[in-house]
mmCIF file with all atom_site columns, C-alpha atoms in Angstrom:
data_model
loop_
_atom_site.group_PDB
_atom_site.id
_atom_site.type_symbol
_atom_site.label_atom_id
_atom_site.label_alt_id
_atom_site.label_comp_id
_atom_site.label_asym_id
_atom_site.label_entity_id
_atom_site.label_seq_id
_atom_site.pdbx_PDB_ins_code
_atom_site.Cartn_x
_atom_site.Cartn_y
_atom_site.Cartn_z
_atom_site.occupancy
_atom_site.B_iso_or_equiv
_atom_site.pdbx_formal_charge
_atom_site.auth_seq_id
_atom_site.auth_comp_id
_atom_site.auth_asym_id
_atom_site.auth_atom_id
_atom_site.pdbx_PDB_model_num
ATOM 1   C CA . MET N 1 1   ? 55.943 167.075 -10.787 1.00 46.00 ? 75  MET N CA 1
ATOM 2   C CA . ASN N 1 2   ? 53.569 165.135 -8.269  1.00 75.00 ? 76  ASN N CA 1
ATOM 3   C CA . GLN N 1 3   ? 55.004 161.754 -8.469  1.00 89.00 ? 77  GLN N CA 1
ATOM 4   C CA . ARG N 1 4   ? 57.068 160.425 -5.706  1.00 97.00 ? 78  ARG N CA 1
ATOM 5   C CA . ILE N 1 5   ? 60.219 159.666 -7.104  1.00 97.00 ? 79  ILE N CA 1
ATOM 6   C CA . PHE N 1 6   ? 62.804 158.261 -5.355  1.00 98.00 ? 80  PHE N CA 1
ATOM 7   C CA . GLY N 1 7   ? 65.995 156.945 -6.796  1.00 97.00 ? 81  GLY N CA 1
ATOM 8   C CA . ILE N 1 8   ? 69.272 154.566 -5.889  1.00 97.00 ? 82  ILE N CA 1
ATOM 9   C CA . SER N 1 9   ? 72.382 154.952 -7.210  1.00 95.00 ? 83  SER N CA 1
ATOM 10  C CA . GLY N 1 10  ? 76.222 153.297 -7.033  1.00 94.00 ? 84  GLY N CA 1
ATOM 11  C CA . TRP N 1 11  ? 78.538 152.402 -8.828  1.00 92.00 ? 85  TRP N CA 1
ATOM 12  C CA . LYS N 1 12  ? 78.699 149.129 -10.853 1.00 90.00 ? 86  LYS N CA 1
ATOM 13  C CA . ASN N 1 13  ? 78.189 146.062 -8.325  1.00 92.00 ? 87  ASN N CA 1
ATOM 14  C CA . SER N 1 14  ? 77.078 148.620 -5.100  1.00 94.00 ? 88  SER N CA 1
ATOM 15  C CA . GLY N 1 15  ? 73.872 146.347 -4.493  1.00 95.00 ? 89  GLY N CA 1
ATOM 16  C CA . LYS N 1 16  ? 71.445 148.887 -6.821  1.00 95.00 ? 90  LYS N CA 1
ATOM 17  C CA . THR N 1 17  ? 69.384 146.213 -8.126  1.00 94.00 ? 91  THR N CA 1
ATOM 18  C CA . GLY N 1 18  ? 69.123 144.279 -5.412  1.00 96.00 ? 92  GLY N CA 1
ATOM 19  C CA . LEU N 1 19  ? 68.340 146.620 -2.584  1.00 97.00 ? 93  LEU N CA 1
ATOM 20  C CA . ALA N 1 20  ? 65.574 147.898 -5.354  1.00 97.00 ? 94  ALA N CA 1
ATOM 21  C CA . VAL N 1 21  ? 63.999 144.379 -5.663  1.00 97.00 ? 95  VAL N CA 1
ATOM 22  C CA . ARG N 1 22  ? 64.266 144.268 -1.789  1.00 98.00 ? 96  ARG N CA 1
ATOM 23  C CA . LEU N 1 23  ? 62.054 147.899 -1.561  1.00 98.00 ? 97  LEU N CA 1
ATOM 24  C CA . VAL N 1 24  ? 59.854 147.005 -4.698  1.00 98.00 ? 98  VAL N CA 1
ATOM 25  C CA . ALA N 1 25  ? 58.843 143.697 -2.532  1.00 97.00 ? 99  ALA N CA 1
ATOM 26  C CA . GLU N 1 26  ? 58.602 146.163 1.057   1.00 98.00 ? 100 GLU N CA 1
ATOM 27  C CA . PHE N 1 27  ? 56.265 148.873 -0.307  1.00 97.00 ? 101 PHE N CA 1
ATOM 28  C CA . THR N 1 28  ? 54.049 146.202 -2.048  1.00 98.00 ? 102 THR N CA 1
ATOM 29  C CA . ARG N 1 29  ? 53.957 144.232 0.734   1.00 97.00 ? 103 ARG N CA 1
ATOM 30  C CA . ARG N 1 30  ? 52.528 147.767 2.655   1.00 97.00 ? 104 ARG N CA 1
ATOM 31  C CA . GLY N 1 31  ? 50.301 148.137 0.123   1.00 97.00 ? 105 GLY N CA 1
ATOM 32  C CA . TYR N 1 32  ? 51.464 150.497 -2.293  1.00 97.00 ? 106 TYR N CA 1
ATOM 33  C CA . ARG N 1 33  ? 52.190 150.172 -6.166  1.00 97.00 ? 107 ARG N CA 1
ATOM 34  C CA . ILE N 1 34  ? 55.413 150.427 -7.315  1.00 97.00 ? 108 ILE N CA 1
ATOM 35  C CA . SER N 1 35  ? 56.819 151.912 -10.382 1.00 96.00 ? 109 SER N CA 1
ATOM 36  C CA . THR N 1 36  ? 60.408 151.190 -11.699 1.00 96.00 ? 110 THR N CA 1
ATOM 37  C CA . ILE N 1 37  ? 62.517 152.918 -14.063 1.00 94.00 ? 111 ILE N CA 1
ATOM 38  C CA . LYS N 1 38  ? 65.975 150.932 -14.951 1.00 92.00 ? 112 LYS N CA 1
ATOM 39  C CA . HIS N 1 39  ? 68.612 152.651 -16.910 1.00 88.00 ? 113 HIS N CA 1
ATOM 40  C CA . ALA N 1 40  ? 70.939 150.726 -18.964 1.00 82.00 ? 114 ALA N CA 1
ATOM 41  C CA . HIS N 1 41  ? 74.211 151.755 -20.254 1.00 71.00 ? 115 HIS N CA 1
ATOM 42  C CA . HIS N 1 42  ? 74.736 149.735 -22.495 1.00 71.00 ? 116 HIS N CA 1
ATOM 43  C CA . ASP N 1 43  ? 72.557 148.103 -25.311 1.00 71.00 ? 117 ASP N CA 1
ATOM 44  C CA . PHE N 1 44  ? 70.108 145.601 -23.818 1.00 72.00 ? 118 PHE N CA 1
ATOM 45  C CA . ASP N 1 45  ? 66.712 143.637 -25.931 1.00 75.00 ? 119 ASP N CA 1
ATOM 46  C CA . ILE N 1 46  ? 64.144 142.311 -24.380 1.00 78.00 ? 120 ILE N CA 1
ATOM 47  C CA . ASP N 1 47  ? 62.668 140.301 -27.305 1.00 78.00 ? 121 ASP N CA 1
ATOM 48  C CA . LYS N 1 48  ? 64.154 136.639 -28.678 1.00 83.00 ? 122 LYS N CA 1
ATOM 49  C CA . VAL N 1 49  ? 65.909 136.607 -31.973 1.00 84.00 ? 123 VAL N CA 1
ATOM 50  C CA . GLY N 1 50  ? 62.681 134.506 -34.264 1.00 85.00 ? 124 GLY N CA 1
ATOM 51  C CA . ALA N 1 51  ? 59.746 135.776 -32.468 1.00 86.00 ? 125 ALA N CA 1
ATOM 52  C CA . ASP N 1 52  ? 57.077 137.678 -33.588 1.00 89.00 ? 126 ASP N CA 1
ATOM 53  C CA . SER N 1 53  ? 57.860 140.818 -31.735 1.00 88.00 ? 127 SER N CA 1
ATOM 54  C CA . PHE N 1 54  ? 61.517 140.387 -33.134 1.00 88.00 ? 128 PHE N CA 1
ATOM 55  C CA . ARG N 1 55  ? 60.446 140.393 -36.847 1.00 90.00 ? 129 ARG N CA 1
ATOM 56  C CA . HIS N 1 56  ? 57.961 143.111 -36.466 1.00 92.00 ? 130 HIS N CA 1
ATOM 57  C CA . ARG N 1 57  ? 61.043 145.355 -35.422 1.00 88.00 ? 131 ARG N CA 1
ATOM 58  C CA . GLU N 1 58  ? 63.284 144.248 -37.565 1.00 87.00 ? 132 GLU N CA 1
ATOM 59  C CA . ALA N 1 59  ? 61.037 145.219 -40.267 1.00 90.00 ? 133 ALA N CA 1
ATOM 60  C CA . GLY N 1 60  ? 61.384 148.551 -39.236 1.00 88.00 ? 134 GLY N CA 1
ATOM 61  C CA . ALA N 1 61  ? 58.206 149.163 -37.126 1.00 89.00 ? 135 ALA N CA 1
ATOM 62  C CA . HIS N 1 62  ? 58.674 152.193 -35.143 1.00 88.00 ? 136 HIS N CA 1
ATOM 63  C CA . GLU N 1 63  ? 56.369 150.297 -31.703 1.00 88.00 ? 137 GLU N CA 1
ATOM 64  C CA . VAL N 1 64  ? 55.847 146.849 -30.947 1.00 91.00 ? 138 VAL N CA 1
ATOM 65  C CA . THR N 1 65  ? 53.349 146.056 -28.458 1.00 90.00 ? 139 THR N CA 1
ATOM 66  C CA . ILE N 1 66  ? 53.003 142.367 -27.144 1.00 90.00 ? 140 ILE N CA 1
ATOM 67  C CA . VAL N 1 67  ? 50.215 141.725 -25.332 1.00 91.00 ? 141 VAL N CA 1
ATOM 68  C CA . SER N 1 68  ? 48.594 139.109 -22.855 1.00 90.00 ? 142 SER N CA 1
ATOM 69  C CA . GLY N 1 69  ? 45.947 138.114 -20.408 1.00 94.00 ? 143 GLY N CA 1
ATOM 70  C CA . THR N 1 70  ? 49.487 138.992 -18.020 1.00 94.00 ? 144 THR N CA 1
ATOM 71  C CA . ARG N 1 71  ? 51.036 141.524 -19.174 1.00 90.00 ? 145 ARG N CA 1
ATOM 72  C CA . PHE N 1 72  ? 52.046 144.125 -21.760 1.00 89.00 ? 146 PHE N CA 1
ATOM 73  C CA . ALA N 1 73  ? 55.566 145.597 -23.601 1.00 88.00 ? 147 ALA N CA 1
ATOM 74  C CA . ILE N 1 74  ? 55.509 148.225 -25.450 1.00 89.00 ? 148 ILE N CA 1
ATOM 75  C CA . MET N 1 75  ? 58.972 148.311 -27.109 1.00 88.00 ? 149 MET N CA 1
ATOM 76  C CA . HIS N 1 76  ? 60.206 151.676 -28.915 1.00 90.00 ? 150 HIS N CA 1
ATOM 77  C CA . GLU N 1 77  ? 62.994 151.879 -31.521 1.00 89.00 ? 151 GLU N CA 1
ATOM 78  C CA . LEU N 1 78  ? 65.153 154.546 -31.347 1.00 91.00 ? 152 LEU N CA 1
ATOM 79  C CA . ARG N 1 79  ? 66.920 154.096 -34.710 1.00 89.00 ? 153 ARG N CA 1
ATOM 80  C CA . GLY N 1 80  ? 68.929 156.662 -34.122 1.00 89.00 ? 154 GLY N CA 1
ATOM 81  C CA . ALA N 1 81  ? 66.802 159.500 -32.369 1.00 91.00 ? 155 ALA N CA 1
ATOM 82  C CA . PRO N 1 82  ? 68.483 160.306 -28.920 1.00 93.00 ? 156 PRO N CA 1
ATOM 83  C CA . GLU N 1 83  ? 67.853 158.800 -25.966 1.00 91.00 ? 157 GLU N CA 1
ATOM 84  C CA . PRO N 1 84  ? 65.001 160.328 -24.736 1.00 92.00 ? 158 PRO N CA 1
ATOM 85  C CA . SER N 1 85  ? 65.034 162.180 -21.182 1.00 92.00 ? 159 SER N CA 1
ATOM 86  C CA . PHE N 1 86  ? 64.096 161.023 -17.496 1.00 92.00 ? 160 PHE N CA 1
ATOM 87  C CA . GLU N 1 87  ? 61.180 163.716 -17.790 1.00 92.00 ? 161 GLU N CA 1
ATOM 88  C CA . ASP N 1 88  ? 59.590 161.964 -21.190 1.00 93.00 ? 162 ASP N CA 1
ATOM 89  C CA . ILE N 1 89  ? 60.021 157.458 -19.347 1.00 93.00 ? 163 ILE N CA 1
ATOM 90  C CA . LEU N 1 90  ? 58.806 159.617 -16.209 1.00 93.00 ? 164 LEU N CA 1
ATOM 91  C CA . ALA N 1 91  ? 55.668 160.739 -18.311 1.00 92.00 ? 165 ALA N CA 1
ATOM 92  C CA . ARG N 1 92  ? 55.067 156.884 -19.994 1.00 92.00 ? 166 ARG N CA 1
ATOM 93  C CA . ILE N 1 93  ? 54.139 155.683 -16.488 1.00 92.00 ? 167 ILE N CA 1
ATOM 94  C CA . ALA N 1 94  ? 50.964 154.951 -15.213 1.00 92.00 ? 168 ALA N CA 1
ATOM 95  C CA . PRO N 1 95  ? 49.666 156.612 -12.043 1.00 94.00 ? 169 PRO N CA 1
ATOM 96  C CA . CYS N 1 96  ? 51.270 155.098 -9.012  1.00 96.00 ? 170 CYS N CA 1
ATOM 97  C CA . ASP N 1 97  ? 52.366 155.451 -5.117  1.00 97.00 ? 171 ASP N CA 1
ATOM 98  C CA . LEU N 1 98  ? 56.079 155.781 -5.612  1.00 97.00 ? 172 LEU N CA 1
ATOM 99  C CA . VAL N 1 99  ? 58.399 155.221 -8.687  1.00 97.00 ? 173 VAL N CA 1
ATOM 100 C CA . LEU N 1 100 ? 61.809 153.432 -8.101  1.00 97.00 ? 174 LEU N CA 1
ATOM 101 C CA . ILE N 1 101 ? 64.571 154.948 -10.477 1.00 96.00 ? 175 ILE N CA 1
ATOM 102 C CA . GLU N 1 102 ? 67.669 152.497 -10.777 1.00 95.00 ? 176 GLU N CA 1
ATOM 103 C CA . GLY N 1 103 ? 70.658 154.196 -12.101 1.00 86.00 ? 177 GLY N CA 1
ATOM 104 C CA . TYR N 1 104 ? 70.158 158.183 -13.476 1.00 86.00 ? 178 TYR N CA 1
ATOM 105 C CA . LYS N 1 105 ? 73.000 159.046 -11.630 1.00 84.00 ? 179 LYS N CA 1
ATOM 106 C CA . ARG N 1 106 ? 72.822 162.576 -12.329 1.00 87.00 ? 180 ARG N CA 1
ATOM 107 C CA . GLU N 1 107 ? 68.563 163.487 -12.436 1.00 91.00 ? 181 GLU N CA 1
ATOM 108 C CA . ALA N 1 108 ? 67.858 165.772 -8.751  1.00 93.00 ? 182 ALA N CA 1
ATOM 109 C CA . VAL N 1 109 ? 65.419 163.774 -6.988  1.00 95.00 ? 183 VAL N CA 1
ATOM 110 C CA . PRO N 1 110 ? 66.435 161.850 -3.845  1.00 97.00 ? 184 PRO N CA 1
ATOM 111 C CA . LYS N 1 111 ? 68.370 159.356 -3.751  1.00 97.00 ? 185 LYS N CA 1
ATOM 112 C CA . ILE N 1 112 ? 70.255 156.506 -1.393  1.00 98.00 ? 186 ILE N CA 1
ATOM 113 C CA . GLU N 1 113 ? 73.630 155.416 -1.933  1.00 97.00 ? 187 GLU N CA 1
ATOM 114 C CA . ALA N 1 114 ? 74.579 151.906 -2.456  1.00 96.00 ? 188 ALA N CA 1
ATOM 115 C CA . ARG N 1 115 ? 77.851 150.555 -1.549  1.00 96.00 ? 189 ARG N CA 1
ATOM 116 C CA . ARG N 1 116 ? 79.289 147.297 -1.193  1.00 96.00 ? 190 ARG N CA 1
ATOM 117 C CA . LEU N 1 117 ? 83.174 146.493 -0.600  1.00 93.00 ? 191 LEU N CA 1
ATOM 118 C CA . GLN N 1 118 ? 82.949 144.532 -3.948  1.00 90.00 ? 192 GLN N CA 1
ATOM 119 C CA . SER N 1 119 ? 82.036 147.187 -6.399  1.00 89.00 ? 193 SER N CA 1
ATOM 120 C CA . ALA N 1 120 ? 83.944 148.100 -9.169  1.00 82.00 ? 194 ALA N CA 1
ATOM 121 C CA . ASN N 1 121 ? 85.081 151.352 -7.965  1.00 88.00 ? 195 ASN N CA 1
ATOM 122 C CA . ARG N 1 122 ? 84.553 152.532 -4.330  1.00 87.00 ? 196 ARG N CA 1
ATOM 123 C CA . GLU N 1 123 ? 84.544 156.055 -5.145  1.00 91.00 ? 197 GLU N CA 1
ATOM 124 C CA . PRO N 1 124 ? 81.359 157.862 -2.533  1.00 93.00 ? 198 PRO N CA 1
ATOM 125 C CA . LEU N 1 125 ? 79.060 159.495 -5.016  1.00 94.00 ? 199 LEU N CA 1
ATOM 126 C CA . ALA N 1 126 ? 77.454 161.391 -2.357  1.00 93.00 ? 200 ALA N CA 1
ATOM 127 C CA . PRO N 1 127 ? 80.414 164.335 -1.436  1.00 91.00 ? 201 PRO N CA 1
ATOM 128 C CA . GLY N 1 128 ? 79.380 165.133 -5.143  1.00 93.00 ? 202 GLY N CA 1
ATOM 129 C CA . ASP N 1 129 ? 75.845 164.465 -5.145  1.00 94.00 ? 203 ASP N CA 1
ATOM 130 C CA . PRO N 1 130 ? 73.680 166.998 -3.176  1.00 95.00 ? 204 PRO N CA 1
ATOM 131 C CA . HIS N 1 131 ? 70.324 164.878 -4.066  1.00 97.00 ? 205 HIS N CA 1
ATOM 132 C CA . ILE N 1 132 ? 71.811 161.708 -2.707  1.00 97.00 ? 206 ILE N CA 1
ATOM 133 C CA . VAL N 1 133 ? 70.018 162.095 1.152   1.00 98.00 ? 207 VAL N CA 1
ATOM 134 C CA . ALA N 1 134 ? 71.593 158.607 2.137   1.00 98.00 ? 208 ALA N CA 1
ATOM 135 C CA . ILE N 1 135 ? 73.671 155.566 2.173   1.00 97.00 ? 209 ILE N CA 1
ATOM 136 C CA . ALA N 1 136 ? 72.964 152.209 2.170   1.00 98.00 ? 210 ALA N CA 1
ATOM 137 C CA . ALA N 1 137 ? 76.371 150.056 2.814   1.00 97.00 ? 211 ALA N CA 1
ATOM 138 C CA . ASP N 1 138 ? 77.740 146.700 4.134   1.00 97.00 ? 212 ASP N CA 1
ATOM 139 C CA . HIS N 1 139 ? 80.850 148.236 5.526   1.00 96.00 ? 213 HIS N CA 1
ATOM 140 C CA . ALA N 1 140 ? 81.170 150.828 8.575   1.00 94.00 ? 214 ALA N CA 1
ATOM 141 C CA . VAL N 1 141 ? 81.136 154.323 6.831   1.00 95.00 ? 215 VAL N CA 1
ATOM 142 C CA . ASP N 1 142 ? 82.453 156.742 9.154   1.00 92.00 ? 216 ASP N CA 1
ATOM 143 C CA . GLY N 1 143 ? 82.209 160.625 8.881   1.00 91.00 ? 217 GLY N CA 1
ATOM 144 C CA . SER N 1 144 ? 78.466 161.113 6.921   1.00 94.00 ? 218 SER N CA 1
ATOM 145 C CA . ILE N 1 145 ? 76.673 163.701 7.513   1.00 95.00 ? 219 ILE N CA 1
ATOM 146 C CA . ILE N 1 146 ? 73.521 162.058 6.090   1.00 97.00 ? 220 ILE N CA 1
ATOM 147 C CA . PRO N 1 147 ? 71.744 158.799 7.434   1.00 97.00 ? 221 PRO N CA 1
ATOM 148 C CA . VAL N 1 148 ? 73.579 155.082 7.009   1.00 98.00 ? 222 VAL N CA 1
ATOM 149 C CA . PHE N 1 149 ? 71.454 152.239 6.767   1.00 98.00 ? 223 PHE N CA 1
ATOM 150 C CA . ASP N 1 150 ? 72.636 148.715 6.799   1.00 98.00 ? 224 ASP N CA 1
ATOM 151 C CA . LEU N 1 151 ? 72.999 147.609 2.861   1.00 98.00 ? 225 LEU N CA 1
ATOM 152 C CA . ASP N 1 152 ? 70.224 144.690 3.914   1.00 97.00 ? 226 ASP N CA 1
ATOM 153 C CA . ASP N 1 153 ? 68.185 146.924 6.429   1.00 98.00 ? 227 ASP N CA 1
ATOM 154 C CA . THR N 1 154 ? 65.326 146.839 3.894   1.00 98.00 ? 228 THR N CA 1
ATOM 155 C CA . MET N 1 155 ? 62.197 148.282 6.832   1.00 98.00 ? 229 MET N CA 1
ATOM 156 C CA . ALA N 1 156 ? 64.463 150.491 8.019   1.00 98.00 ? 230 ALA N CA 1
ATOM 157 C CA . ILE N 1 157 ? 65.070 152.092 4.413   1.00 98.00 ? 231 ILE N CA 1
ATOM 158 C CA . ALA N 1 158 ? 61.437 152.129 3.406   1.00 98.00 ? 232 ALA N CA 1
ATOM 159 C CA . ASP N 1 159 ? 61.065 153.746 6.355   1.00 98.00 ? 233 ASP N CA 1
ATOM 160 C CA . PHE N 1 160 ? 63.549 156.354 5.519   1.00 98.00 ? 234 PHE N CA 1
ATOM 161 C CA . ILE N 1 161 ? 62.029 156.806 1.850   1.00 98.00 ? 235 ILE N CA 1
ATOM 162 C CA . ALA N 1 162 ? 58.129 156.591 2.340   1.00 98.00 ? 236 ALA N CA 1
ATOM 163 C CA . ALA N 1 163 ? 59.143 159.611 5.056   1.00 97.00 ? 237 ALA N CA 1
ATOM 164 C CA . LYS N 1 164 ? 61.322 161.245 2.073   1.00 97.00 ? 238 LYS N CA 1
ATOM 165 C CA . VAL N 1 165 ? 58.264 160.996 -0.513  1.00 97.00 ? 239 VAL N CA 1
ATOM 166 C CA . GLY N 1 166 ? 55.728 162.085 1.980   1.00 96.00 ? 240 GLY N CA 1
ATOM 167 C CA . LEU N 1 167 ? 53.997 157.890 1.009   1.00 96.00 ? 241 LEU N CA 1
ATOM 168 C CA . PRO N 1 168 ? 50.512 158.433 2.986   1.00 93.00 ? 242 PRO N CA 1
ATOM 169 C CA . ALA N 1 169 ? 50.325 155.753 5.572   1.00 89.00 ? 243 ALA N CA 1
ATOM 170 C CA . LYS N 1 170 ? 48.350 152.445 4.449   1.00 83.00 ? 244 LYS N CA 1
#
């Protein structure tokens, strides 16, 4: 696998999405092309009831592609098939400098663990996951053997990730 991949893990309300958004903005500002993969643990829909594309899916289409002059989206209906593997999804991503993943706690990719005092669950993930290489927290973390960053120190976290995955200087 020659794609540079870095993950953001954490419990619900741990700050994963906010960190992901800030990192995408920072890496983009630095001139990198970034793609993201977000894993949802619940049913989701990006379509609107009644829209033409929704009607295509409801009629039974396997994939529906919506294309305009500014973006395109491909919705793939599983229709009872198993959820695709992380590798299958990664293979569909267009070439880029870095793929940031949010969620996918169990994937064997380097990850930063987001921690917030308001998290639904505050049990640390890092001790049980050898792929967590740093922690980003909104509170003091004592006794960590891996680097700990302030959750809001986006530049330092971006520098760490760039070094970890070997992003070439821009």
